[in-house]
mmCIF file of C-alpha atoms in Angstrom:
data_model
loop_
_atom_site.group_PDB
_atom_site.id
_atom_site.type_symbol
_atom_site.label_atom_id
_atom_site.label_comp_id
_atom_site.label_asym_id
_atom_site.label_seq_id
_atom_site.Cartn_x
_atom_site.Cartn_y
_atom_site.Cartn_z
ATOM 1 C CA MET A 406 7.674 -26.145 -4.262
ATOM 2 C CA LYS A 407 9.418 -23.243 -5.703
ATOM 3 C CA ALA A 408 9.731 -19.765 -3.712
ATOM 4 C CA TRP A 409 11.820 -16.715 -3.962
ATOM 5 C CA ARG A 410 13.833 -16.349 -0.785
ATOM 6 C CA PHE A 411 16.260 -13.442 0.385
ATOM 7 C CA TYR A 412 19.739 -14.284 1.410
ATOM 8 C CA ALA A 413 20.458 -10.332 1.824
ATOM 9 C CA PHE A 414 18.937 -7.336 0.513
ATOM 10 C CA GLY A 415 19.575 -7.190 -3.313
ATOM 11 C CA ASP A 416 20.167 -11.252 -3.375
ATOM 12 C CA MET A 417 16.938 -12.868 -4.058
ATOM 13 C CA ARG A 418 16.969 -16.529 -5.416
ATOM 14 C CA LEU A 419 14.205 -19.123 -6.653
ATOM 15 C CA ASP A 420 14.648 -22.153 -4.273
ATOM 16 C CA ASP A 421 13.161 -25.217 -3.671
ATOM 17 C CA ASP A 422 11.481 -24.973 -0.426
ATOM 18 C CA PRO A 423 9.419 -27.363 1.687
ATOM 19 C CA GLU A 424 5.762 -27.239 1.217
ATOM 20 C CA PRO A 425 3.854 -25.387 4.043
ATOM 21 C CA VAL A 426 1.481 -27.401 6.316
ATOM 22 C CA CYS A 427 -2.082 -26.000 6.397
ATOM 23 C CA GLY A 428 -2.595 -25.921 10.403
ATOM 24 C CA ALA A 429 -5.614 -25.089 12.297
ATOM 25 C CA GLY A 430 -7.313 -21.679 11.249
ATOM 26 C CA HIS A 431 -5.119 -21.522 8.316
ATOM 27 C CA VAL A 432 -5.458 -22.089 4.490
ATOM 28 C CA LEU A 433 -3.150 -22.993 1.906
ATOM 29 C CA VAL A 434 -3.344 -20.986 -1.279
ATOM 30 C CA GLU A 435 -1.797 -20.952 -4.813
ATOM 31 C CA PRO A 436 -1.037 -17.326 -5.636
ATOM 32 C CA ILE A 437 -2.295 -16.199 -8.982
ATOM 33 C CA CYS A 438 -1.208 -12.635 -9.269
ATOM 34 C CA VAL A 439 1.245 -10.951 -6.712
ATOM 35 C CA GLN A 440 2.791 -7.257 -6.597
ATOM 36 C CA PRO A 441 5.502 -6.091 -4.482
ATOM 37 C CA SER A 442 4.702 -2.942 -2.512
ATOM 38 C CA VAL A 443 7.006 0.257 -2.821
ATOM 39 C CA THR A 444 8.054 -0.603 0.560
ATOM 40 C CA GLU A 445 8.931 -3.946 0.187
ATOM 41 C CA ALA A 446 10.517 -3.112 -3.445
ATOM 42 C CA GLN A 447 12.804 -0.589 -1.651
ATOM 43 C CA LEU A 448 13.747 -2.768 0.877
ATOM 44 C CA ALA A 449 14.761 -5.608 -1.396
ATOM 45 C CA GLN A 450 17.111 -3.070 -2.892
ATOM 46 C CA GLY A 451 18.252 -2.112 0.537
ATOM 47 C CA ILE A 452 17.047 1.486 0.434
ATOM 48 C CA PRO A 453 16.094 2.698 4.139
ATOM 49 C CA THR A 454 12.437 2.619 4.693
ATOM 50 C CA LEU A 455 9.919 1.271 7.063
ATOM 51 C CA SER A 456 11.599 -1.840 9.056
ATOM 52 C CA ASP A 457 14.819 -1.808 7.124
ATOM 53 C CA ASP A 458 17.141 -2.160 10.327
ATOM 54 C CA ARG A 459 14.804 -5.156 11.492
ATOM 55 C CA GLU A 460 14.730 -6.997 8.057
ATOM 56 C CA LYS A 461 18.548 -6.427 7.983
ATOM 57 C CA ARG A 462 19.193 -8.000 11.262
ATOM 58 C CA ARG A 463 16.927 -10.814 10.480
ATOM 59 C CA LEU A 464 18.598 -11.534 7.213
ATOM 60 C CA GLU A 465 22.102 -11.397 8.912
ATOM 61 C CA THR A 466 21.207 -14.114 11.549
ATOM 62 C CA LYS A 467 18.344 -16.147 9.482
ATOM 63 C CA ALA A 468 18.915 -16.040 6.063
ATOM 64 C CA PRO A 469 17.512 -17.278 3.591
ATOM 65 C CA LEU A 470 14.205 -15.745 4.343
ATOM 66 C CA LYS A 471 10.737 -15.962 2.479
ATOM 67 C CA LEU A 472 9.997 -12.145 2.734
ATOM 68 C CA PHE A 473 7.369 -9.856 0.905
ATOM 69 C CA GLY A 474 4.317 -10.679 -0.866
ATOM 70 C CA HIS A 475 1.411 -9.321 0.925
ATOM 71 C CA GLU A 476 -0.361 -7.772 -1.937
ATOM 72 C CA PHE A 477 -2.018 -10.652 -3.873
ATOM 73 C CA CYS A 478 -4.808 -12.686 -5.275
ATOM 74 C CA ALA A 479 -4.731 -16.317 -4.603
ATOM 75 C CA ARG A 480 -6.874 -19.453 -4.871
ATOM 76 C CA VAL A 481 -7.566 -21.594 -1.776
ATOM 77 C CA VAL A 482 -6.382 -25.275 -2.224
ATOM 78 C CA GLU A 483 -6.817 -26.613 1.289
ATOM 79 C CA THR A 484 -8.533 -25.420 4.428
ATOM 80 C CA GLY A 485 -7.383 -26.284 7.942
ATOM 81 C CA PRO A 486 -9.374 -27.485 11.046
ATOM 82 C CA GLY A 487 -11.601 -24.470 12.297
ATOM 83 C CA VAL A 488 -11.750 -22.880 8.961
ATOM 84 C CA THR A 489 -15.577 -21.780 8.207
ATOM 85 C CA ARG A 490 -15.341 -18.831 5.903
ATOM 86 C CA PHE A 491 -13.633 -20.449 2.900
ATOM 87 C CA ARG A 492 -13.686 -23.351 0.437
ATOM 88 C CA VAL A 493 -11.359 -24.909 -1.933
ATOM 89 C CA GLY A 494 -11.386 -22.941 -5.068
ATOM 90 C CA ASP A 495 -12.245 -19.622 -3.386
ATOM 91 C CA ARG A 496 -10.206 -16.509 -4.612
ATOM 92 C CA VAL A 497 -9.050 -14.490 -1.942
ATOM 93 C CA ALA A 498 -7.310 -11.428 -0.912
ATOM 94 C CA ALA A 499 -5.551 -10.347 2.387
ATOM 95 C CA ARG A 500 -4.800 -7.503 5.023
ATOM 96 C CA ALA A 501 -1.175 -7.432 5.908
ATOM 97 C CA LYS A 502 -1.050 -6.410 9.713
ATOM 98 C CA LEU A 503 -3.110 -8.966 12.033
ATOM 99 C CA PRO A 504 -3.661 -8.750 15.758
ATOM 100 C CA CYS A 505 -1.728 -10.755 17.942
ATOM 101 C CA GLY A 506 -4.920 -12.284 19.940
ATOM 102 C CA ALA A 507 -3.054 -12.049 23.221
ATOM 103 C CA CYS A 508 -2.494 -8.617 24.524
ATOM 104 C CA PRO A 509 -4.996 -6.291 26.499
ATOM 105 C CA LEU A 510 -6.213 -4.711 23.234
ATOM 106 C CA CYS A 511 -7.132 -8.070 21.645
ATOM 107 C CA ARG A 512 -8.475 -9.545 24.960
ATOM 108 C CA SER A 513 -10.852 -6.583 25.253
ATOM 109 C CA GLU A 514 -12.249 -6.888 21.658
ATOM 110 C CA ARG A 515 -10.234 -3.878 20.550
ATOM 111 C CA GLY A 516 -7.715 -6.053 18.342
ATOM 112 C CA ASP A 517 -8.171 -3.360 15.200
ATOM 113 C CA LEU A 518 -5.893 -1.462 17.692
ATOM 114 C CA CYS A 519 -3.125 -4.087 18.086
ATOM 115 C CA ARG A 520 0.256 -3.373 16.800
ATOM 116 C CA LYS A 521 1.977 -6.301 18.347
ATOM 117 C CA GLY A 522 0.633 -8.868 15.664
ATOM 118 C CA PRO A 523 2.388 -10.500 12.626
ATOM 119 C CA VAL A 524 2.794 -9.034 9.320
ATOM 120 C CA ILE A 525 2.231 -11.186 6.180
ATOM 121 C CA GLY A 526 5.185 -11.176 4.111
ATOM 122 C CA PHE A 527 7.425 -10.099 6.925
ATOM 123 C CA ASP A 528 6.760 -12.193 10.080
ATOM 124 C CA LEU A 529 4.811 -14.723 8.036
ATOM 125 C CA PRO A 530 5.750 -15.814 4.680
ATOM 126 C CA GLY A 531 3.950 -13.955 1.765
ATOM 127 C CA CYS A 532 3.139 -15.190 -1.766
ATOM 128 C CA PHE A 533 6.126 -15.120 -3.767
ATOM 129 C CA ALA A 534 5.961 -18.960 -4.139
ATOM 130 C CA GLU A 535 3.979 -21.721 -5.682
ATOM 131 C CA ARG A 536 1.920 -21.939 -2.554
ATOM 132 C CA ALA A 537 1.474 -19.999 0.978
ATOM 133 C CA ARG A 538 0.135 -20.636 4.301
ATOM 134 C CA ILE A 539 -2.368 -17.766 5.320
ATOM 135 C CA PRO A 540 -4.290 -17.178 8.393
ATOM 136 C CA GLU A 541 -8.045 -17.355 7.842
ATOM 137 C CA ILE A 542 -8.631 -13.957 9.845
ATOM 138 C CA ALA A 543 -6.299 -12.063 7.087
ATOM 139 C CA LEU A 544 -8.621 -12.961 4.329
ATOM 140 C CA VAL A 545 -11.549 -11.912 2.166
ATOM 141 C CA THR A 546 -13.204 -13.599 -0.482
ATOM 142 C CA VAL A 547 -12.951 -11.657 -4.113
ATOM 143 C CA ASP A 548 -15.699 -11.006 -5.962
ATOM 144 C CA ASP A 549 -16.220 -12.685 -9.295
ATOM 145 C CA ARG A 550 -16.502 -9.163 -10.874
ATOM 146 C CA ILE A 551 -12.999 -8.172 -9.835
ATOM 147 C CA SER A 552 -10.122 -9.437 -11.869
ATOM 148 C CA ASP A 553 -7.105 -11.167 -10.613
ATOM 149 C CA SER A 554 -4.868 -7.951 -11.209
ATOM 150 C CA GLU A 555 -7.527 -5.787 -9.566
ATOM 151 C CA ALA A 556 -7.672 -8.303 -6.275
ATOM 152 C CA ALA A 557 -3.814 -7.906 -5.948
ATOM 153 C CA CYS A 558 -4.335 -4.144 -5.493
ATOM 154 C CA LEU A 559 -7.102 -4.630 -2.591
ATOM 155 C CA GLN A 560 -4.754 -4.486 0.279
ATOM 156 C CA SER A 561 -3.110 -1.269 -0.721
ATOM 157 C CA LEU A 562 -6.651 0.063 -1.327
ATOM 158 C CA SER A 563 -7.734 -0.861 2.087
ATOM 159 C CA ASP A 564 -4.978 1.208 3.528
ATOM 160 C CA SER A 565 -6.146 4.488 1.432
ATOM 161 C CA VAL A 566 -9.555 3.674 2.693
ATOM 162 C CA ALA A 567 -8.203 3.657 6.204
ATOM 163 C CA ALA A 568 -6.266 6.971 5.483
ATOM 164 C CA VAL A 569 -9.228 8.997 4.274
ATOM 165 C CA GLU A 570 -11.347 7.644 7.325
ATOM 166 C CA THR A 571 -8.379 9.051 9.435
ATOM 167 C CA ALA A 572 -8.794 12.294 7.749
ATOM 168 C CA GLU A 573 -12.436 12.716 8.991
ATOM 169 C CA LEU A 574 -13.445 14.469 5.710
ATOM 170 C CA ARG A 575 -16.554 16.899 6.074
ATOM 171 C CA MET A 576 -18.989 17.266 3.275
ATOM 172 C CA ALA A 577 -17.557 19.523 0.364
ATOM 173 C CA ASP A 578 -13.992 19.856 1.911
ATOM 174 C CA ALA A 579 -11.247 21.038 -0.451
ATOM 175 C CA VAL A 580 -8.683 18.081 -0.715
ATOM 176 C CA ALA A 581 -5.121 18.354 -2.190
ATOM 177 C CA ILE A 582 -3.020 15.068 -2.669
ATOM 178 C CA PHE A 583 0.555 15.268 -3.453
ATOM 179 C CA GLY A 584 1.848 12.173 -5.173
ATOM 180 C CA GLN A 585 -0.456 10.387 -7.760
ATOM 181 C CA GLY A 586 1.193 6.675 -7.652
ATOM 182 C CA SER A 587 -1.252 3.872 -6.584
ATOM 183 C CA MET A 588 -2.088 5.087 -3.010
ATOM 184 C CA GLY A 589 -2.370 8.770 -3.947
ATOM 185 C CA LEU A 590 -4.893 7.700 -6.943
ATOM 186 C CA GLU A 591 -6.897 5.434 -4.424
ATOM 187 C CA CYS A 592 -6.976 8.202 -1.833
ATOM 188 C CA LEU A 593 -8.289 10.591 -4.709
ATOM 189 C CA GLN A 594 -11.198 8.194 -5.372
ATOM 190 C CA ILE A 595 -11.927 7.513 -1.778
ATOM 191 C CA ALA A 596 -12.075 10.984 -1.055
ATOM 192 C CA ARG A 597 -14.389 11.741 -3.589
ATOM 193 C CA LEU A 598 -16.770 8.982 -2.532
ATOM 194 C CA SER A 599 -16.630 10.423 1.094
ATOM 195 C CA GLY A 600 -17.979 13.920 0.365
ATOM 196 C CA ALA A 601 -14.868 15.840 -0.869
ATOM 197 C CA GLY A 602 -15.607 18.965 -2.995
ATOM 198 C CA ARG A 603 -12.806 20.135 -5.058
ATOM 199 C CA VAL A 604 -10.117 17.503 -5.282
ATOM 200 C CA ILE A 605 -6.596 18.938 -6.591
ATOM 201 C CA THR A 606 -3.612 16.569 -7.295
ATOM 202 C CA VAL A 607 -0.010 17.104 -7.611
ATOM 203 C CA ASP A 608 2.823 14.950 -9.447
ATOM 204 C CA VAL A 609 5.545 15.540 -11.454
ATOM 205 C CA ARG A 610 4.743 13.076 -14.160
ATOM 206 C CA ASP A 611 2.668 13.844 -17.114
ATOM 207 C CA GLU A 612 1.160 10.061 -17.106
ATOM 208 C CA ALA A 613 0.358 10.210 -13.634
ATOM 209 C CA CYS A 614 -1.347 13.462 -13.881
ATOM 210 C CA ALA A 615 -3.319 12.196 -16.895
ATOM 211 C CA VAL A 616 -4.642 9.062 -14.998
ATOM 212 C CA SER A 617 -5.461 11.296 -12.083
ATOM 213 C CA ARG A 618 -7.868 13.390 -14.441
ATOM 214 C CA GLU A 619 -9.277 10.377 -15.772
ATOM 215 C CA LEU A 620 -10.018 9.196 -12.230
ATOM 216 C CA GLY A 621 -11.752 12.172 -11.189
ATOM 217 C CA ALA A 622 -9.533 15.023 -10.236
ATOM 218 C CA ASP A 623 -10.707 18.413 -10.605
ATOM 219 C CA HIS A 624 -7.181 19.747 -11.037
ATOM 220 C CA ALA A 625 -4.041 17.791 -11.741
ATOM 221 C CA LEU A 626 -0.995 19.767 -11.407
ATOM 222 C CA ASN A 627 2.408 18.873 -12.691
ATOM 223 C CA ALA A 628 4.886 20.215 -10.137
ATOM 224 C CA ARG A 629 7.428 20.756 -12.676
ATOM 225 C CA GLU A 630 5.547 23.064 -14.644
ATOM 226 C CA CYS A 631 3.926 25.180 -12.026
ATOM 227 C CA ASP A 632 4.419 26.415 -8.274
ATOM 228 C CA PRO A 633 1.785 23.527 -6.575
ATOM 229 C CA VAL A 634 1.380 25.613 -3.180
ATOM 230 C CA ALA A 635 0.338 28.658 -5.052
ATOM 231 C CA ALA A 636 -1.724 27.092 -7.289
ATOM 232 C CA ILE A 637 -3.678 25.258 -4.586
ATOM 233 C CA ARG A 638 -4.035 28.378 -2.740
ATOM 234 C CA ASP A 639 -5.505 30.364 -5.739
ATOM 235 C CA LEU A 640 -7.803 27.317 -6.214
ATOM 236 C CA THR A 641 -8.876 27.743 -2.705
ATOM 237 C CA GLY A 642 -9.592 31.498 -2.729
ATOM 238 C CA GLY A 643 -6.427 31.821 -0.852
ATOM 239 C CA ASN A 644 -7.294 29.587 2.023
ATOM 240 C CA GLY A 645 -5.448 26.538 1.293
ATOM 241 C CA ALA A 646 -6.871 22.944 1.201
ATOM 242 C CA ASP A 647 -9.059 21.688 4.248
ATOM 243 C CA VAL A 648 -7.031 18.323 4.127
ATOM 244 C CA VAL A 649 -3.714 17.596 2.295
ATOM 245 C CA PHE A 650 -2.792 13.841 1.736
ATOM 246 C CA GLU A 651 1.132 13.378 1.495
ATOM 247 C CA CYS A 652 1.602 10.495 -0.552
ATOM 248 C CA ALA A 653 4.715 11.480 -2.621
ATOM 249 C CA GLY A 654 7.633 11.413 0.034
ATOM 250 C CA GLY A 655 10.444 8.898 0.066
ATOM 251 C CA SER A 656 13.992 8.247 -1.353
ATOM 252 C CA PRO A 657 14.767 10.683 -4.091
ATOM 253 C CA LYS A 658 16.767 7.972 -5.697
ATOM 254 C CA GLN A 659 13.695 6.295 -6.621
ATOM 255 C CA GLY A 660 12.068 9.204 -7.987
ATOM 256 C CA LEU A 661 10.405 10.319 -4.797
ATOM 257 C CA ALA A 662 10.212 13.664 -3.414
ATOM 258 C CA GLY A 663 12.217 13.414 -0.069
ATOM 259 C CA HIS A 664 10.632 15.523 2.239
ATOM 260 C CA GLN A 665 9.933 18.160 -0.036
ATOM 261 C CA SER A 666 6.421 17.169 -0.539
ATOM 262 C CA LEU A 667 5.867 17.586 3.210
ATOM 263 C CA LEU A 668 6.953 20.920 3.508
ATOM 264 C CA GLN A 669 4.835 21.541 0.339
ATOM 265 C CA ALA A 670 1.731 19.979 2.276
ATOM 266 C CA LEU A 671 2.336 22.300 5.384
ATOM 267 C CA ASP A 672 2.332 25.368 3.129
ATOM 268 C CA ALA A 673 -0.752 24.086 1.022
ATOM 269 C CA VAL A 674 -2.997 23.310 3.806
ATOM 270 C CA ARG A 675 -5.301 26.058 5.631
ATOM 271 C CA SER A 676 -4.910 27.059 9.189
ATOM 272 C CA GLY A 677 -6.813 24.511 11.439
ATOM 273 C CA GLY A 678 -6.577 21.989 8.419
ATOM 274 C CA THR A 679 -5.244 18.469 8.393
ATOM 275 C CA ILE A 680 -2.300 16.671 6.812
ATOM 276 C CA VAL A 681 -2.462 13.087 6.536
ATOM 277 C CA GLY A 682 0.894 11.356 6.360
ATOM 278 C CA VAL A 683 0.797 8.418 3.924
ATOM 279 C CA SER A 684 4.430 8.225 2.985
ATOM 280 C CA TRP A 685 7.176 6.515 4.647
ATOM 281 C CA PHE A 686 10.467 8.570 4.684
ATOM 282 C CA GLY A 687 13.028 6.141 6.080
ATOM 283 C CA ALA A 688 14.943 8.449 8.274
ATOM 284 C CA PRO A 689 14.045 11.300 10.814
ATOM 285 C CA LEU A 690 12.855 14.771 9.712
ATOM 286 C CA GLU A 691 13.362 18.057 11.521
ATOM 287 C CA LEU A 692 10.114 19.936 11.470
ATOM 288 C CA ASN A 693 9.263 23.305 13.036
ATOM 289 C CA ILE A 694 6.779 22.076 15.505
ATOM 290 C CA ASP A 695 6.031 25.915 16.406
ATOM 291 C CA LEU A 696 4.180 26.308 13.003
ATOM 292 C CA PHE A 697 2.145 23.572 13.772
ATOM 293 C CA ARG A 698 0.942 25.213 16.832
ATOM 294 C CA GLU A 699 0.733 28.555 15.433
ATOM 295 C CA ARG A 700 -1.404 27.321 12.554
ATOM 296 C CA SER A 701 -3.361 24.849 14.624
ATOM 297 C CA LEU A 702 -2.431 22.166 12.120
ATOM 298 C CA ARG A 703 -3.149 18.500 12.591
ATOM 299 C CA TYR A 704 -0.656 16.086 11.204
ATOM 300 C CA VAL A 705 -2.161 12.500 11.444
ATOM 301 C CA PHE A 706 -1.289 9.026 10.221
ATOM 302 C CA PRO A 707 -3.545 6.283 8.908
ATOM 303 C CA ASP A 708 -4.712 3.819 11.223
ATOM 304 C CA VAL A 709 -4.025 0.123 10.245
ATOM 305 C CA SER A 710 -6.631 -1.055 7.734
ATOM 306 C CA THR A 711 -9.029 -3.972 9.286
ATOM 307 C CA LEU A 712 -10.812 -6.729 7.771
ATOM 308 C CA ALA A 713 -13.931 -4.330 7.592
ATOM 309 C CA HIS A 714 -11.920 -1.903 5.492
ATOM 310 C CA LEU A 715 -10.694 -4.976 3.310
ATOM 311 C CA GLU A 716 -14.240 -5.913 2.803
ATOM 312 C CA HIS A 717 -15.256 -2.442 1.687
ATOM 313 C CA THR A 718 -12.661 -2.180 -0.912
ATOM 314 C CA VAL A 719 -14.278 -5.334 -2.385
ATOM 315 C CA ARG A 720 -17.307 -3.561 -2.643
ATOM 316 C CA LEU A 721 -16.175 -0.754 -4.062
ATOM 317 C CA VAL A 722 -14.074 -2.277 -6.769
ATOM 318 C CA ALA A 723 -16.971 -4.651 -7.760
ATOM 319 C CA SER A 724 -19.373 -2.283 -8.041
ATOM 320 C CA GLY A 725 -17.218 0.051 -10.062
ATOM 321 C CA ARG A 726 -17.121 3.104 -7.705
ATOM 322 C CA VAL A 727 -13.539 2.732 -7.455
ATOM 323 C CA ARG A 728 -11.405 2.058 -10.711
ATOM 324 C CA LEU A 729 -8.188 0.204 -10.588
ATOM 325 C CA LYS A 730 -7.508 -0.883 -14.014
ATOM 326 C CA PRO A 731 -6.189 2.334 -15.245
ATOM 327 C CA THR A 732 -3.329 2.226 -12.706
ATOM 328 C CA ILE A 733 -2.153 -1.218 -13.683
ATOM 329 C CA THR A 734 0.518 -0.398 -16.230
ATOM 330 C CA HIS A 735 3.001 -3.368 -15.861
ATOM 331 C CA VAL A 736 1.967 -7.087 -15.805
ATOM 332 C CA LEU A 737 4.603 -9.919 -16.034
ATOM 333 C CA SER A 738 3.819 -13.467 -16.921
ATOM 334 C CA GLY A 739 5.713 -16.068 -15.188
ATOM 335 C CA MET A 740 7.270 -16.744 -11.399
ATOM 336 C CA LYS A 741 10.846 -16.157 -13.172
ATOM 337 C CA TRP A 742 10.083 -12.244 -13.435
ATOM 338 C CA VAL A 743 9.495 -11.494 -9.797
ATOM 339 C CA PRO A 744 12.894 -9.760 -9.363
ATOM 340 C CA ARG A 745 11.945 -7.670 -12.435
ATOM 341 C CA ALA A 746 8.845 -6.721 -10.663
ATOM 342 C CA PHE A 747 10.734 -5.469 -7.717
ATOM 343 C CA GLY A 748 12.962 -3.438 -9.960
ATOM 344 C CA ILE A 749 10.328 -1.759 -11.929
ATOM 345 C CA THR A 750 8.332 -1.182 -8.659
ATOM 346 C CA ALA A 751 11.414 0.420 -7.002
ATOM 347 C CA ASN A 752 11.730 2.903 -9.791
ATOM 348 C CA LYS A 753 8.338 3.548 -11.070
ATOM 349 C CA GLY A 754 9.235 7.050 -12.592
ATOM 350 C CA ARG A 755 12.211 5.383 -14.922
ATOM 351 C CA PHE A 756 9.482 2.814 -16.238
ATOM 352 C CA ARG A 757 6.389 5.042 -16.375
ATOM 353 C CA ALA A 758 4.698 2.709 -13.920
ATOM 354 C CA ILE A 759 1.679 3.799 -11.883
ATOM 355 C CA ASN A 760 0.907 0.931 -9.905
ATOM 356 C CA PRO A 761 3.418 -1.619 -8.718
ATOM 357 C CA ALA A 762 4.468 -4.252 -11.212
ATOM 358 C CA GLN A 763 2.427 -7.308 -11.132
ATOM 359 C CA VAL A 764 3.504 -10.960 -11.612
ATOM 360 C CA VAL A 765 1.095 -13.722 -12.882
ATOM 361 C CA MET A 766 2.787 -16.518 -11.012
ATOM 362 C CA ARG A 767 1.593 -19.298 -13.378
ATOM 363 C CA ALA A 768 2.601 -18.480 -17.097
#
């Protein structure tokens, strides 16, 4: 079969690769629609972010590797021994991070807290290939009301559900969201569904602000045209937002905000409020911890999304309570366009993309 393999960051090739063997507790799938996450797209170009040192060492010693491809919609073509939840022909999507099954947390039925298990697309091959072998425990069935393109977004959406859950929103909380890429727009919709009162979003792109308004933002601020911190404070009676989601940080080379959006989030949240850190920055940051203490701020990070989160995203999208279609701006047809999808996703501002670029694997 054909599969995209990495020989180094910046060097991916479409190779012949052995057919995967199904095995107990696994299914074989044919990917239908796949998108690189922003983290994957940055890693592919050698931009420092989550796991860059680890993956670089693996490439130096074990290349070529089948990396990335955990955000997908695929069809089951074979089920292994012990698989009970899926049949041939089912469409499926997956969560990325899996429990190890052997640590004390997993053995005490708290596997959702495990951080030792494999990650699809990193430790396990993902779906930038004609076929892939996926553990049954990673998968959910995709509702017929959900398109292939929407289904490829479900993993990201499940992370956004986990982020809003971590925030512990209270009814009528004022919420601000810095960054209106895919996860920022998802957090916007989930926060709305979770009881948020006024929702204020911030981005630097007109097209992102327009989609934000379409999907329910009360105020979508373009940070190139106003001081977003002053505007948020003005809109909240001088208090600041109860909860701020920081979804804009990362490499400025890719049009992201560096750590400036985190500093703005600190100024935009009310005393005693909560900042939810969604972004990956790719390097250590220096923060004034005394400011957190003085203002009784909480800086929290999303829990790993679980199978229950992923199952909930299926219900949300199938019922129309969360809309993904307005965020899907670039869809490429044919497996040969995978590198192009990585390039668009790593430079969304340049290409006016909202969601990562998607690839329909069989043209």
